[in-house]
Amino acid sequence: MTRDEFEERRNDFNDRAQERLARQEIENNEYKANLKEGKVSGLDKFIHGVNYILTGLIKNAENTLNNM
């Protein structure tokens, strides 16, 4: 893989990561609102936890790629 190909793939990943993080922020706000209203089930809590972990992994991968 050439440096140009790497840069292109990194930029593509960063774009997709930023889109996902923005969507996750919206979902977090909806989750918090539903939690205050008592509309959150056990499954919703589980899904929110999994998404929280995935968001952390995405941020970590983004930082790793940007430091290369």
PDB file of C-alpha atoms in Angstrom:
ATOM      1  CA  MET A   1       0.000   0.000   0.000  1.00  0.00           C
ATOM      2  CA  THR A   2       1.387   3.360  -0.957  1.00  0.00           C
ATOM      3  CA  ARG A   3       1.297   6.387   1.309  1.00  0.00           C
ATOM      4  CA  ASP A   4      -1.381   7.989  -0.884  1.00  0.00           C
ATOM      5  CA  GLU A   5      -3.607   4.912  -0.601  1.00  0.00           C
ATOM      6  CA  PHE A   6      -3.120   4.903   3.157  1.00  0.00           C
ATOM      7  CA  GLU A   7      -4.009   8.590   3.408  1.00  0.00           C
ATOM      8  CA  GLU A   8      -7.126   8.053   1.297  1.00  0.00           C
ATOM      9  CA  ARG A   9      -8.274   5.125   3.439  1.00  0.00           C
ATOM     10  CA  ARG A  10      -7.517   7.007   6.644  1.00  0.00           C
ATOM     11  CA  ASN A  11      -9.517  10.011   5.466  1.00  0.00           C
ATOM     12  CA  ASP A  12     -12.404   7.741   4.478  1.00  0.00           C
ATOM     13  CA  PHE A  13     -12.325   6.065   7.890  1.00  0.00           C
ATOM     14  CA  ASN A  14     -12.181   9.429   9.657  1.00  0.00           C
ATOM     15  CA  ASP A  15     -15.208  10.661   7.706  1.00  0.00           C
ATOM     16  CA  ARG A  16     -17.216   7.551   8.557  1.00  0.00           C
ATOM     17  CA  ALA A  17     -16.076   7.698  12.180  1.00  0.00           C
ATOM     18  CA  GLN A  18     -17.186  11.317  12.532  1.00  0.00           C
ATOM     19  CA  GLU A  19     -20.596  10.480  11.050  1.00  0.00           C
ATOM     20  CA  ARG A  20     -21.000   7.572  13.472  1.00  0.00           C
ATOM     21  CA  LEU A  21     -19.921   9.642  16.465  1.00  0.00           C
ATOM     22  CA  ALA A  22     -22.418  12.359  15.528  1.00  0.00           C
ATOM     23  CA  ARG A  23     -25.210   9.771  15.261  1.00  0.00           C
ATOM     24  CA  GLN A  24     -24.152   8.292  18.598  1.00  0.00           C
ATOM     25  CA  GLU A  25     -24.358  11.707  20.256  1.00  0.00           C
ATOM     26  CA  ILE A  26     -27.955  12.077  19.021  1.00  0.00           C
ATOM     27  CA  GLU A  27     -28.792   8.570  20.250  1.00  0.00           C
ATOM     28  CA  ASN A  28     -27.219   9.360  23.644  1.00  0.00           C
ATOM     29  CA  ASN A  29     -29.412  12.437  24.012  1.00  0.00           C
ATOM     30  CA  GLU A  30     -32.520  10.412  23.138  1.00  0.00           C
ATOM     31  CA  TYR A  31     -31.473   7.692  25.595  1.00  0.00           C
ATOM     32  CA  LYS A  32     -30.978  10.222  28.400  1.00  0.00           C
ATOM     33  CA  ALA A  33     -34.394  11.761  27.732  1.00  0.00           C
ATOM     34  CA  ASN A  34     -36.063   8.346  27.730  1.00  0.00           C
ATOM     35  CA  LEU A  35     -34.173   7.353  30.881  1.00  0.00           C
ATOM     36  CA  LYS A  36     -35.519  10.415  32.711  1.00  0.00           C
ATOM     37  CA  GLU A  37     -39.042   9.502  31.605  1.00  0.00           C
ATOM     38  CA  GLY A  38     -38.635   5.867  32.654  1.00  0.00           C
ATOM     39  CA  LYS A  39     -39.062   4.528  29.116  1.00  0.00           C
ATOM     40  CA  VAL A  40     -35.812   2.514  29.022  1.00  0.00           C
ATOM     41  CA  SER A  41     -35.964  -1.278  29.118  1.00  0.00           C
ATOM     42  CA  GLY A  42     -33.188  -3.667  30.060  1.00  0.00           C
ATOM     43  CA  LEU A  43     -32.539  -4.344  26.385  1.00  0.00           C
ATOM     44  CA  ASP A  44     -32.221  -0.604  25.722  1.00  0.00           C
ATOM     45  CA  LYS A  45     -29.655  -0.342  28.520  1.00  0.00           C
ATOM     46  CA  PHE A  46     -27.708  -3.266  27.058  1.00  0.00           C
ATOM     47  CA  ILE A  47     -27.747  -1.778  23.544  1.00  0.00           C
ATOM     48  CA  HIS A  48     -26.680   1.606  24.915  1.00  0.00           C
ATOM     49  CA  GLY A  49     -23.772  -0.063  26.730  1.00  0.00           C
ATOM     50  CA  VAL A  50     -22.639  -1.900  23.601  1.00  0.00           C
ATOM     51  CA  ASN A  51     -22.841   1.307  21.562  1.00  0.00           C
ATOM     52  CA  TYR A  52     -20.839   3.116  24.245  1.00  0.00           C
ATOM     53  CA  ILE A  53     -18.071   0.499  23.982  1.00  0.00           C
ATOM     54  CA  LEU A  54     -18.101   0.631  20.170  1.00  0.00           C
ATOM     55  CA  THR A  55     -17.866   4.418  20.271  1.00  0.00           C
ATOM     56  CA  GLY A  56     -14.785   4.131  22.458  1.00  0.00           C
ATOM     57  CA  LEU A  57     -13.219   1.666  20.032  1.00  0.00           C
ATOM     58  CA  ILE A  58     -13.934   3.974  17.092  1.00  0.00           C
ATOM     59  CA  LYS A  59     -12.342   6.928  18.897  1.00  0.00           C
ATOM     60  CA  ASN A  60      -9.307   4.811  19.778  1.00  0.00           C
ATOM     61  CA  ALA A  61      -8.907   3.599  16.185  1.00  0.00           C
ATOM     62  CA  GLU A  62      -9.255   7.144  14.893  1.00  0.00           C
ATOM     63  CA  ASN A  63      -6.553   8.388  17.275  1.00  0.00           C
ATOM     64  CA  THR A  64      -4.254   5.508  16.334  1.00  0.00           C
ATOM     65  CA  LEU A  65      -4.625   6.175  12.614  1.00  0.00           C
ATOM     66  CA  ASN A  66      -4.106   9.902  13.043  1.00  0.00           C
ATOM     67  CA  ASN A  67      -0.865   9.298  14.943  1.00  0.00           C
ATOM     68  CA  MET A  68       0.633   7.277  12.089  1.00  0.00           C
TER      69      MET A  68
END
